Tab-separated table of C-alpha atoms and ligand atoms in Angstrom:
chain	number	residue	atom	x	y	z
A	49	UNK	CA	7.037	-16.725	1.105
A	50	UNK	CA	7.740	-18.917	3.992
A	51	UNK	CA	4.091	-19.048	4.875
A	52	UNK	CA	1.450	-21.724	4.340
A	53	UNK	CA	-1.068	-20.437	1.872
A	54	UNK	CA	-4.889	-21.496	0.785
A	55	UNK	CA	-2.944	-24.039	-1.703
A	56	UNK	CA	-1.697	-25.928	1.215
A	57	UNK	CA	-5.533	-26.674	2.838
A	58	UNK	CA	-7.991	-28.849	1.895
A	59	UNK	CA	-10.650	-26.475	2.420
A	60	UNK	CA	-13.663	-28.127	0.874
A	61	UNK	CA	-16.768	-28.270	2.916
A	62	UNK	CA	-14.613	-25.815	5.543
A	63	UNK	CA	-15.556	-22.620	6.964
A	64	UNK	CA	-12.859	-20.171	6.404
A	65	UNK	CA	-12.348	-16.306	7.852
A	66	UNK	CA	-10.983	-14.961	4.932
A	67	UNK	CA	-9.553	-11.131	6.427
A	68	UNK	CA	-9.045	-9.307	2.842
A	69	UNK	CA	-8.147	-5.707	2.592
A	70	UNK	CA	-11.216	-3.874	1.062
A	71	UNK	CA	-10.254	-0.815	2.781
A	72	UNK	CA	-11.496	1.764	-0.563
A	73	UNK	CA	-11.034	4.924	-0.869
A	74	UNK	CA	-15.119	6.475	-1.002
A	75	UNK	CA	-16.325	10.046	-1.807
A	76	UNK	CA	-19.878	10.294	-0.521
A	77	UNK	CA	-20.742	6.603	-0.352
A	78	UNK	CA	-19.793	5.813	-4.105
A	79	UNK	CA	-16.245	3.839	-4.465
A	80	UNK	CA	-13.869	5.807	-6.413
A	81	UNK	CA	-11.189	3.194	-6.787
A	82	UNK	CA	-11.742	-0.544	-6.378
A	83	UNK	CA	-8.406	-1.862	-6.805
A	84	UNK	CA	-8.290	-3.685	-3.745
A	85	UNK	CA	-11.442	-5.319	-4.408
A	86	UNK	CA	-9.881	-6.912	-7.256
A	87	UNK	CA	-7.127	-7.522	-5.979
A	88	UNK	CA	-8.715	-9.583	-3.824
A	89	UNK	CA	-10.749	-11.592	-6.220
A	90	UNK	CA	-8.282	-14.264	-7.036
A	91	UNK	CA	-8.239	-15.771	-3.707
A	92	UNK	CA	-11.948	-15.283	-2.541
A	93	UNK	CA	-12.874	-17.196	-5.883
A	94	UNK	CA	-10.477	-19.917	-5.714
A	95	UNK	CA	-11.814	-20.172	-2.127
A	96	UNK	CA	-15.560	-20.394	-3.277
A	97	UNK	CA	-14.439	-22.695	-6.301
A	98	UNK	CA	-13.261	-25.917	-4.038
A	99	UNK	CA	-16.317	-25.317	-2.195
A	100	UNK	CA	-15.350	-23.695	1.301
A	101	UNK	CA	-18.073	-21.705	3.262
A	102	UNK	CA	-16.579	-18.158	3.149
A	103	UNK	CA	-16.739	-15.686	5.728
A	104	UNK	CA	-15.380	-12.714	4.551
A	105	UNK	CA	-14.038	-9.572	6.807
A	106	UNK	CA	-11.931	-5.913	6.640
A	107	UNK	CA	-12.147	-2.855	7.875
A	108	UNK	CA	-13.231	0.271	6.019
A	109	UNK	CA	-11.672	3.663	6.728
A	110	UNK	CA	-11.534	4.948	10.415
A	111	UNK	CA	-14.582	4.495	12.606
A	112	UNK	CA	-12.270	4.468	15.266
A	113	UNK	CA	-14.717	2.175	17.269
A	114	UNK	CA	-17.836	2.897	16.555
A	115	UNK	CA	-20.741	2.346	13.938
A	116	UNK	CA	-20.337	4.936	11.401
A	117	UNK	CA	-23.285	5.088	8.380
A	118	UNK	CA	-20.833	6.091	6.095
A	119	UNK	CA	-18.336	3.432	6.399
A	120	UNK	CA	-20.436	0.996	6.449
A	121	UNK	CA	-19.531	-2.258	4.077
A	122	UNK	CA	-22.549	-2.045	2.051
A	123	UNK	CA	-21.120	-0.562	-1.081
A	124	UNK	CA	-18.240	-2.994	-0.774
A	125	UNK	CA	-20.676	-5.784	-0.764
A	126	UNK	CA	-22.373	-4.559	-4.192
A	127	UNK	CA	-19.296	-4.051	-5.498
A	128	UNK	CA	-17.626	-7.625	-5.276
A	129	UNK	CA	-21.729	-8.690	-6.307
A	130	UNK	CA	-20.784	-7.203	-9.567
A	131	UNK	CA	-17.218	-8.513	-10.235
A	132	UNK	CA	-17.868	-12.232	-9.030
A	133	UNK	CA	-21.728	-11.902	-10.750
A	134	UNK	CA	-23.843	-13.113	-7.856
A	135	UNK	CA	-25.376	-11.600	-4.876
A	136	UNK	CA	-22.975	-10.904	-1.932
A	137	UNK	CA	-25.066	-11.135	1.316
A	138	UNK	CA	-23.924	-9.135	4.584
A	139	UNK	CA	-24.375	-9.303	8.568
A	140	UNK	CA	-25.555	-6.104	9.734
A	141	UNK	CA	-22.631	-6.651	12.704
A	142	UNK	CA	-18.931	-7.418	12.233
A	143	UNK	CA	-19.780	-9.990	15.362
A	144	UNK	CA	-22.657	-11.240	17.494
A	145	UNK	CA	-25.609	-13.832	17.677
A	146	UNK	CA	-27.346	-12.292	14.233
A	147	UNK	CA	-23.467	-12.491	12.353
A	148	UNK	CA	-23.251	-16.328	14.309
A	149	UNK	CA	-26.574	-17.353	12.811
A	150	UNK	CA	-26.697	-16.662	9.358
A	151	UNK	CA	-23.180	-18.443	9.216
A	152	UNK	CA	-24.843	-21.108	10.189
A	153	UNK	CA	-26.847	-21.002	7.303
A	154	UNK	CA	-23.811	-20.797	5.076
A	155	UNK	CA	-23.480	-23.739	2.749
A	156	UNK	CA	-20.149	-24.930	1.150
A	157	UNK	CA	-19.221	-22.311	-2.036
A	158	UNK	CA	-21.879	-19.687	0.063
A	159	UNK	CA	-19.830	-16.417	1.176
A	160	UNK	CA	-20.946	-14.086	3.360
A	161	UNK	CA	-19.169	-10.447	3.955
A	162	UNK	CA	-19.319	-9.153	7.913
A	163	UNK	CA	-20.212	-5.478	8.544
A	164	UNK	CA	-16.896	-2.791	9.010
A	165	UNK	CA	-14.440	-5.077	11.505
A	166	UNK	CA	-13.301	-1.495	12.889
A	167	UNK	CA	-17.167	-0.063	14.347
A	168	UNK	CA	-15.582	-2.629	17.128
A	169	UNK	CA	-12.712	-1.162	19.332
A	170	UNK	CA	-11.946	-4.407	20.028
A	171	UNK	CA	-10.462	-5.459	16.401
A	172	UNK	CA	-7.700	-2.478	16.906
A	173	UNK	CA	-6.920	-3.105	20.568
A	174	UNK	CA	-6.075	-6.642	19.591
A	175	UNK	CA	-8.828	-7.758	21.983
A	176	UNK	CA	-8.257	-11.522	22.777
A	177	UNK	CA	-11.996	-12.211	23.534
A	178	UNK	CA	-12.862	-10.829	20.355
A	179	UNK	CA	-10.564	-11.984	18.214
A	180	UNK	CA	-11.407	-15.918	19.753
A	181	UNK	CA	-15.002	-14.886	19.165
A	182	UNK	CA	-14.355	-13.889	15.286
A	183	UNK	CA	-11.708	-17.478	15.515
A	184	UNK	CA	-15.522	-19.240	16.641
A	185	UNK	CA	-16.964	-18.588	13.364
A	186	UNK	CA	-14.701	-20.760	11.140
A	187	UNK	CA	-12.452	-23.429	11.207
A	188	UNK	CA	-9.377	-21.834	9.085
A	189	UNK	CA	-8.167	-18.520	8.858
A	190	UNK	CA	-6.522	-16.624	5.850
A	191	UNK	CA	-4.705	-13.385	5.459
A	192	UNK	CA	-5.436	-12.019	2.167
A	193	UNK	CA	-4.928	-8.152	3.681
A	194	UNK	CA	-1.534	-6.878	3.052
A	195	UNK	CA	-2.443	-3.767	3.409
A	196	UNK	CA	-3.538	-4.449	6.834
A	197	UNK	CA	-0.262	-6.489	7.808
A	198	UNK	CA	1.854	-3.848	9.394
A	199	UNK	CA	-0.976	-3.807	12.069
A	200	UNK	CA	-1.128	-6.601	14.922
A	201	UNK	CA	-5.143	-6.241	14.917
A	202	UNK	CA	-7.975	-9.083	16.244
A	203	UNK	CA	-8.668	-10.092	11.971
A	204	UNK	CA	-4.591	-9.518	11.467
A	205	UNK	CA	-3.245	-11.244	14.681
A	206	UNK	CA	-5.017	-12.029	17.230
A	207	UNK	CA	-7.495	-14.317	14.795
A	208	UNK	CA	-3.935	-16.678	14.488
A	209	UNK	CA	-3.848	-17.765	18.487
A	210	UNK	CA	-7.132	-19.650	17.782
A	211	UNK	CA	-7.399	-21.283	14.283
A	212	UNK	CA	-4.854	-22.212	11.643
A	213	UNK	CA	-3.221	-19.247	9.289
A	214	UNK	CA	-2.203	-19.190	5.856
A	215	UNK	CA	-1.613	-16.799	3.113
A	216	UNK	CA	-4.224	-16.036	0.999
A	217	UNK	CA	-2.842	-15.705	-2.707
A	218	UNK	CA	-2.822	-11.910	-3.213
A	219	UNK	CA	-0.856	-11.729	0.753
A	220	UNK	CA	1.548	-14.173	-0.920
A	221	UNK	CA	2.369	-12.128	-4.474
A	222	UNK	CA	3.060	-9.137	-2.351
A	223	UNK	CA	5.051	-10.945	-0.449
A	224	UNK	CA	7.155	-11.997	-2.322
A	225	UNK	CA	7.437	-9.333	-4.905
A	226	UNK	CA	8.511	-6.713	-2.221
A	227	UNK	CA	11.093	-9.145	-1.120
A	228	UNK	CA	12.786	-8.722	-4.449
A	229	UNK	CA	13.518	-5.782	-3.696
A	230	UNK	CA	15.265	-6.992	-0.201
A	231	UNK	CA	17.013	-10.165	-0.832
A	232	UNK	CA	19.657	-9.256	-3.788
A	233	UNK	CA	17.874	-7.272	-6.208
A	234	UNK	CA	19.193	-7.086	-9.616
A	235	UNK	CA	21.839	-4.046	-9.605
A	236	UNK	CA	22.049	-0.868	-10.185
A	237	UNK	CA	18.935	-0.867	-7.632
A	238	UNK	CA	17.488	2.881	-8.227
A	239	UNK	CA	15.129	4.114	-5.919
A	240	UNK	CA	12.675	7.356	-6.815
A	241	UNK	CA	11.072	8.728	-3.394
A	242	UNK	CA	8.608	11.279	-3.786
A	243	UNK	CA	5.294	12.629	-1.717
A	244	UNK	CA	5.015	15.911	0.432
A	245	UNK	CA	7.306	15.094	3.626
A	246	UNK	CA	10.612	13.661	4.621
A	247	UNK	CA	9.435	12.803	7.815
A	248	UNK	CA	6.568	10.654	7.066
A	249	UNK	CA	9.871	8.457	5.106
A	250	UNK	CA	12.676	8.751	6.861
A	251	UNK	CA	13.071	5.104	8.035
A	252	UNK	CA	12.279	4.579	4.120
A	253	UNK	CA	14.920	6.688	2.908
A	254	UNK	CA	17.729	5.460	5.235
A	255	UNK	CA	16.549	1.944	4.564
A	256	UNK	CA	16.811	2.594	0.752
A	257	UNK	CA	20.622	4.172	1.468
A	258	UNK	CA	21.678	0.195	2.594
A	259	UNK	CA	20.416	-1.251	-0.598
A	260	UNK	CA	19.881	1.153	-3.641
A	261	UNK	CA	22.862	2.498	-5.641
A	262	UNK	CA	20.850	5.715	-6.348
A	263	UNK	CA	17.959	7.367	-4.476
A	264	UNK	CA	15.972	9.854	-6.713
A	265	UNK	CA	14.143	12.197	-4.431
A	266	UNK	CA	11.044	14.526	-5.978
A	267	UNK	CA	7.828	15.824	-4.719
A	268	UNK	CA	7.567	18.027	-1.768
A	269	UNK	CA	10.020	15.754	0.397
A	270	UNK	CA	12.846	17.578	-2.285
A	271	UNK	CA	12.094	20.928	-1.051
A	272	UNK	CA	13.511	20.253	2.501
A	273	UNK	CA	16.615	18.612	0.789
A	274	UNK	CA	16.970	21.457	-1.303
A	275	UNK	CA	16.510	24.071	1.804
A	276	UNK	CA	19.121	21.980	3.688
A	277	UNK	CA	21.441	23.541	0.956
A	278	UNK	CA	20.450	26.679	1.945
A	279	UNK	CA	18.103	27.552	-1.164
A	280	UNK	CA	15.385	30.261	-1.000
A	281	UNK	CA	12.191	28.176	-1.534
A	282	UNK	CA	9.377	31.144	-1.290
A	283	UNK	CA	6.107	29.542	-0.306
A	284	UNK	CA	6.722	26.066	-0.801
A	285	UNK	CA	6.504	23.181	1.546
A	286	UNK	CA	10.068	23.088	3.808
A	287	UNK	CA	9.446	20.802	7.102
A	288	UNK	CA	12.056	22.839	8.703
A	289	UNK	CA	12.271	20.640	11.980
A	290	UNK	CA	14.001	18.352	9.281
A	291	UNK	CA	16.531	20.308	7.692
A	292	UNK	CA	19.235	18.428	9.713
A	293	UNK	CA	17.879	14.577	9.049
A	294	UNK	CA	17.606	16.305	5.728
A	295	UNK	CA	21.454	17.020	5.888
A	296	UNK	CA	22.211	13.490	7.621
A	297	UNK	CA	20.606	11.396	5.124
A	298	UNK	CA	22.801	13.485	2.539
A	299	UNK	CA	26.025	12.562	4.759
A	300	UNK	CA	25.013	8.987	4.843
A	301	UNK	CA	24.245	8.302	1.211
A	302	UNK	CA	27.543	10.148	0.079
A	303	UNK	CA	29.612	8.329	2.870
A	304	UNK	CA	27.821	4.788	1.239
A	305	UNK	CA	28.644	6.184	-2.219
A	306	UNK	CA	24.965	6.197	-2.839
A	307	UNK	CA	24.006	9.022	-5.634
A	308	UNK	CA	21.163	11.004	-4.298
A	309	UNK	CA	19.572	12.970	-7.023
A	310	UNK	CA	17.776	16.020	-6.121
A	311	UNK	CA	15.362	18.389	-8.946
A	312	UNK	CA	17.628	20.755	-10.831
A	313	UNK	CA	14.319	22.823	-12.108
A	314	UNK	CA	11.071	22.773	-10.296
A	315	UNK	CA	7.314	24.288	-11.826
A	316	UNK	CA	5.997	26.442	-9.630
A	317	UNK	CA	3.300	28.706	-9.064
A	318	UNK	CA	1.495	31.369	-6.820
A	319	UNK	CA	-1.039	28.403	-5.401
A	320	UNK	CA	-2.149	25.177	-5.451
A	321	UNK	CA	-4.911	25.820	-7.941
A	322	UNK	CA	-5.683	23.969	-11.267
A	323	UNK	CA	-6.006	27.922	-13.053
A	324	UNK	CA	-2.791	28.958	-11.650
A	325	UNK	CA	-0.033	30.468	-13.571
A	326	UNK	CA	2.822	27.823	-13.888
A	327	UNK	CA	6.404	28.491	-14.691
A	328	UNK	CA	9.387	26.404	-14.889
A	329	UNK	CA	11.973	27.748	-13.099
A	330	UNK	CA	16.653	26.680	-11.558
A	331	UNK	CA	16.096	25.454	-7.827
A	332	UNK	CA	17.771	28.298	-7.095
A	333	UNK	CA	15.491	30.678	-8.757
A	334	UNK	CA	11.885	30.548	-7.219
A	335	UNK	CA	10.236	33.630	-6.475
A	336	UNK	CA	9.572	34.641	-2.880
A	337	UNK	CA	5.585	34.966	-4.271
A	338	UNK	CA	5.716	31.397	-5.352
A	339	UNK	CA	5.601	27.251	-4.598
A	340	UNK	CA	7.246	24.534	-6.111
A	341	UNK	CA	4.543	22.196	-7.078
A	342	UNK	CA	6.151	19.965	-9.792
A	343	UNK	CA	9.930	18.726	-10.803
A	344	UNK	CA	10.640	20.687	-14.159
A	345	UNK	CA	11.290	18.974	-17.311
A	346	UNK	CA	15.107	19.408	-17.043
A	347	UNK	CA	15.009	17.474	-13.992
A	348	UNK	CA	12.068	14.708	-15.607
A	349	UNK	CA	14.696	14.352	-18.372
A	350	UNK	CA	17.537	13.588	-15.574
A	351	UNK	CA	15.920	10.749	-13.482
A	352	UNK	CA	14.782	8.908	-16.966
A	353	UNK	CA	18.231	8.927	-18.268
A	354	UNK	CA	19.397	7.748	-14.950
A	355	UNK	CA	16.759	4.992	-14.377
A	356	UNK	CA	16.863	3.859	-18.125
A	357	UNK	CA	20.099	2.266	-16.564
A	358	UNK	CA	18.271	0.390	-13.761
A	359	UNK	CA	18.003	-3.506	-13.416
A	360	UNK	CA	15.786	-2.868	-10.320
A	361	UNK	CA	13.405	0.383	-9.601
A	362	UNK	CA	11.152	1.276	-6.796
A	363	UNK	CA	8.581	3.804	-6.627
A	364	UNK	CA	6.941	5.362	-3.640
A	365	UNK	CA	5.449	8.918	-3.491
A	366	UNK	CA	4.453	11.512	-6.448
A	367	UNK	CA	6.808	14.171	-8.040
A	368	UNK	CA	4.038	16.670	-7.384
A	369	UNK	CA	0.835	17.917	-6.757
A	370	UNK	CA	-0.519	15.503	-9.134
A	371	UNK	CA	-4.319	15.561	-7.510
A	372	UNK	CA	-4.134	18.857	-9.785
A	373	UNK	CA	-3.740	17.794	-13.590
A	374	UNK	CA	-1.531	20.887	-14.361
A	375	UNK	CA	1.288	19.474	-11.946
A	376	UNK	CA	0.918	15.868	-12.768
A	377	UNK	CA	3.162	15.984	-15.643
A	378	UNK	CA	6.230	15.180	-13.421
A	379	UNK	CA	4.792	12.053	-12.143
A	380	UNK	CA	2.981	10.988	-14.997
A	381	UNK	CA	6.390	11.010	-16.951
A	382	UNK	CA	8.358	9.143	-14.076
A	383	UNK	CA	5.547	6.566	-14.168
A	384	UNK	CA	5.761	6.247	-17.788
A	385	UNK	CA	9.571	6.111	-17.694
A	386	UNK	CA	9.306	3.271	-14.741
A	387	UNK	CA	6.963	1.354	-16.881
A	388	UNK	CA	9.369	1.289	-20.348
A	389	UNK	CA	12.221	-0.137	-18.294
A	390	UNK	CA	9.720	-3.174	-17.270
A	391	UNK	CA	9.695	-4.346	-20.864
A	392	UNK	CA	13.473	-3.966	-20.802
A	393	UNK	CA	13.847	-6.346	-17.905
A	394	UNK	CA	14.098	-4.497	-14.883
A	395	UNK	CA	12.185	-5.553	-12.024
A	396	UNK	CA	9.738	-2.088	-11.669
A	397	UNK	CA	7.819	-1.713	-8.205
A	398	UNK	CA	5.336	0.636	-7.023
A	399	UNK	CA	4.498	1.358	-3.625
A	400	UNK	CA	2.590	3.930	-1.703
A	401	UNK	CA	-1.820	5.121	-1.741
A	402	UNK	CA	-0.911	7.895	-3.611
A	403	UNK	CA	1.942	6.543	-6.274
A	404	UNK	CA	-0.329	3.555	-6.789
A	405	UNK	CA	-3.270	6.042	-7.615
A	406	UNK	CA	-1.201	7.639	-10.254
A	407	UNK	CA	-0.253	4.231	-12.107
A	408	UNK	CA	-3.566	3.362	-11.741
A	409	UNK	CA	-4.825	6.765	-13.378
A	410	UNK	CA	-2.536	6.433	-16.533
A	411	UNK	CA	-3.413	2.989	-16.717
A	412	UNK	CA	0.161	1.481	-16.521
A	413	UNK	CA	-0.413	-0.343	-13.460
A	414	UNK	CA	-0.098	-3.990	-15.836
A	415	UNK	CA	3.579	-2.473	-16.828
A	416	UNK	CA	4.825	-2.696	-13.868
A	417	UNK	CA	6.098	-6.091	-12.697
A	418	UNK	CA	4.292	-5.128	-9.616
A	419	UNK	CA	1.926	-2.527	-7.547
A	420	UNK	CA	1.833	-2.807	-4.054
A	421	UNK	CA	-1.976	-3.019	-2.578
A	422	UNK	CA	-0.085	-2.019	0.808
A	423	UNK	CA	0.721	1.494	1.456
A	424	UNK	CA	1.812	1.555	4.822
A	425	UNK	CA	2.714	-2.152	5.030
A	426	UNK	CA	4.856	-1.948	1.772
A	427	UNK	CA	6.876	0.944	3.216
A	428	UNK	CA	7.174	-1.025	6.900
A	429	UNK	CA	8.088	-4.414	4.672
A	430	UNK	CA	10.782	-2.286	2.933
A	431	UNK	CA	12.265	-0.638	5.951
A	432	UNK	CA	13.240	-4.586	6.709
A	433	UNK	CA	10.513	-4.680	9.927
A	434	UNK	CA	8.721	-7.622	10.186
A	435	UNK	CA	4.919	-7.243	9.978
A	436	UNK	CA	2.509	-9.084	12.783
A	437	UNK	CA	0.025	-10.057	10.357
A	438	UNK	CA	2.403	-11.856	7.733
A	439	UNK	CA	4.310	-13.086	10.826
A	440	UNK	CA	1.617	-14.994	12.819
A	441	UNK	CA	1.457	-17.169	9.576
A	442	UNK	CA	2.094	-20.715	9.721
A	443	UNK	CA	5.882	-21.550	8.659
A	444	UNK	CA	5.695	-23.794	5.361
A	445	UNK	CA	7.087	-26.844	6.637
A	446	UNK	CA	4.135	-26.389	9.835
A	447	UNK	CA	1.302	-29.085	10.029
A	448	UNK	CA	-2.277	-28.400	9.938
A	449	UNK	CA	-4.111	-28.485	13.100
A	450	UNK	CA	-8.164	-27.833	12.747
A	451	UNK	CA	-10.063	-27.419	15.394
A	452	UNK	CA	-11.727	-30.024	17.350
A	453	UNK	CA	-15.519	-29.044	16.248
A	454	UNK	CA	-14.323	-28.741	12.680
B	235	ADP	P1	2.329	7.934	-1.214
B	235	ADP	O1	0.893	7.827	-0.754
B	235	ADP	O2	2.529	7.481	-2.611
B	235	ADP	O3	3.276	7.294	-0.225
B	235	ADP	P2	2.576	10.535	0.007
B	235	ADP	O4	1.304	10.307	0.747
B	235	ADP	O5	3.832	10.535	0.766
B	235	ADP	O6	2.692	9.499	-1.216
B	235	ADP	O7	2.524	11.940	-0.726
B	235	ADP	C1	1.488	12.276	-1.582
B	235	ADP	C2	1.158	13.740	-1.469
B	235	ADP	O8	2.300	14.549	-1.669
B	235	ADP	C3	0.159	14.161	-2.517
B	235	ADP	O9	-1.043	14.532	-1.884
B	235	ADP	C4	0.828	15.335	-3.221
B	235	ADP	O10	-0.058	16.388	-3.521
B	235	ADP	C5	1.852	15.773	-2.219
B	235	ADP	N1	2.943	16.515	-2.849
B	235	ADP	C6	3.804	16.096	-3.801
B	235	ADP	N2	4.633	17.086	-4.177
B	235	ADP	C7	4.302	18.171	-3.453
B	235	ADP	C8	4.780	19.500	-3.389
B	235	ADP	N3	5.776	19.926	-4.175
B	235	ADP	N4	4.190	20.351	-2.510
B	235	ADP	C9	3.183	19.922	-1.732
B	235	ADP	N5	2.678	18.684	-1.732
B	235	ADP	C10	3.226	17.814	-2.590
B	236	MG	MG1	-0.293	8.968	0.650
């Protein structure tokens, strides 16, 4: 990336704000996927290693401004105790004189994790007092949240108007692996698009249209394609204030001579319910009593073939209900198909919360050549937007400028 990252600092002896994404998802206090902790191990430990003072901060879920019990950072904390095997102290505030004085404590290789940055309004209104306030505590800042870097936040951007930026190393691998997917990606470039809605991915989808040479579309977003067409659906999901993007993205991509693929067979069943009777029935044949809550095998079979052809695949959004084991089989087989090309050379990645869960579930998530920490911010880095947090990095060729008091 054209950033400067934690390689390019001397940061021994130095204080750094390290802003990782440790947003986790939680189920009644207890973590119940800590992929994002890991993934921010590498740079946190390098950090510690050459001996800077760490002062590590992220949000957790939505407190939308206020202290919240149950997102508090306290489970996080025992967490990353456990992976890096030693204690991980906390401030009982993401900012004030308590947070200012046991930094002071801090000694070089010491790390410290601040409470929730979002129980403070300020850290999502971009506050500028704040965000110099949270600059006060160290002399260097790094981005390790890429995840967060669709957001221009006080720990994402406004942290960069007051002390040097860089990349921290897991900001720079997403980085640039998503980029391989913009800057002349091995062809044929097939995209598989999934997840309940088209609107939630339009910008995604037309984006995909300028680059891919096929667009695979499953999950619930199919239904509305296959509506558009003027199918009966029964009870499934149909946003039908989208039937006509739904009919404009199929104009586009046939006007580009892009090959959108849509489910030929579908399983459905009376309800969303792991007990439910499931049958596997044409697109064109779902009972009025019923919902389409999986691709069938026909169409499983279809995509495979088509993607065992890929040099370059993305993945964003499940080809079902997959929460519910009996329609998971859809997904789980496109994730297992996505993973054998890897080992055939194509360039595999995986994007999107829910997606990622699913690789992560079947364990395939070290067969792809990569899965994106980001959901949000992978889809906004795809769409070609810039993000504020990975912008307000230094430029590589930049010089280092500590502060004064450093
Ligand atoms: P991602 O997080 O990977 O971007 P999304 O959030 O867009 O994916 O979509 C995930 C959700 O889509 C899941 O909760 C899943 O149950 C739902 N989904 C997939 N297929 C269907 C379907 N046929 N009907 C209803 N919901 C579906
Ligand atoms: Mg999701």
């Amino acid at each position: 990336m054209n950033a400067k990252t934690i390689r390019d600092v001397d940061v021994g002896g130095r204080r750094v704000f390290l802003r990782a994404d440790l947003n986790v998802p939680l189920d009644d206090g207890r973590i119940t996927d800590d992929t994002r902790i890991r993934a921010s191990l590498p740079t946190i430990v390098n950090l510690l290693e050459r001996g800077a003072i760490v002062i590590l901060a992220s949000h957790l879920g939505r407190p939308k401004g206020k202290v919240n019990d149950a997102l508090r950072m306290k489970p996080v904390a025992d967490r990353l105790a456990q992976l890096l095997g030693r204690p991980v102290r906390m401030t009982g505030d993401a900012l004030g004189p308590g947070v200012q004085v046991a930094v002071d404590k801090l000694r070089p290789g010491d790390l410290i994790l601040l409470e929730n940055l979002r129980f403070r309004a300020d850290e999502e209104a971009n506050d500028p007092e704040f965000a110099e306030a949270l600059a006060g505590l160290a002399d260097i800042y790094v981005n390790d949240a890429f995840g967060a870097a669709h957001r221009a936040h006080a720990s994402t951007e406004g942290i960069t108007h007051f002390l040097p930026a860089v990349a921290g190393l897991l900001m720079e691998r997403e980085v640039d692996s998503l980029s391989r997917l913009l800057t002349k990606p091995p062809r044929p470039f097939h995209a598989v698009i999934g997840g309940a809605k088209v609107s939630g991915k339009l910008e995604v989808l037309e984006a995909l249209l300028t680059r891919c040479q096929a667009v695979l579309v499953g999950g619930g977003m199919a239904n509305t394609f296959l509506a558009a067409r003027g199918l009966e659906l029964g009870k499934s999901l149909v946003e039908e204030d989208q039937l006509e993007n739904a009919e404009r993205i199929v104009a586009e991509a046939r006007r580009k001579r892009v090959r959108l693929m849509l489910p030929t067979d579908v399983v459905v069943a009376p309800q969303i319910h792991q007990r439910s009777k499931t049958k596997i029935v044409a697109v064109d044949a779902v009972p009025k009593d019923q919902m389409i809550v999986d691709i069938g095998p026909e169409t499983r079979a279809a995509f495979a073939d088509h993607l065992s052809k890929a040099k370059t695949i993305f993945w964003n959004g499940p080809m079902g209900v997959f929460e519910i084991s009996q329609f998971a089989d859809g997904t789980n087989e496109m994730a297992r198909a996505i993973a054998r090309r890897t080992s055939a050379k194509t360039v595999t990645i995986v994007g999107g919360g829910d997606s990622v869960a699913a690789v992560e579930q079947l364990g395939l998530a070290d067969r792809m050549t990569h899965v994106s920490t980001g959901g949000g911010a992978s889809l906004e880095f795809i769409e070609g937007k810039s993000l504020p947090g990975v912008e307000a990095l230094l430029p590589a060729d930049a010089e280092i400028n500590f502060r004064e008091n450093a």
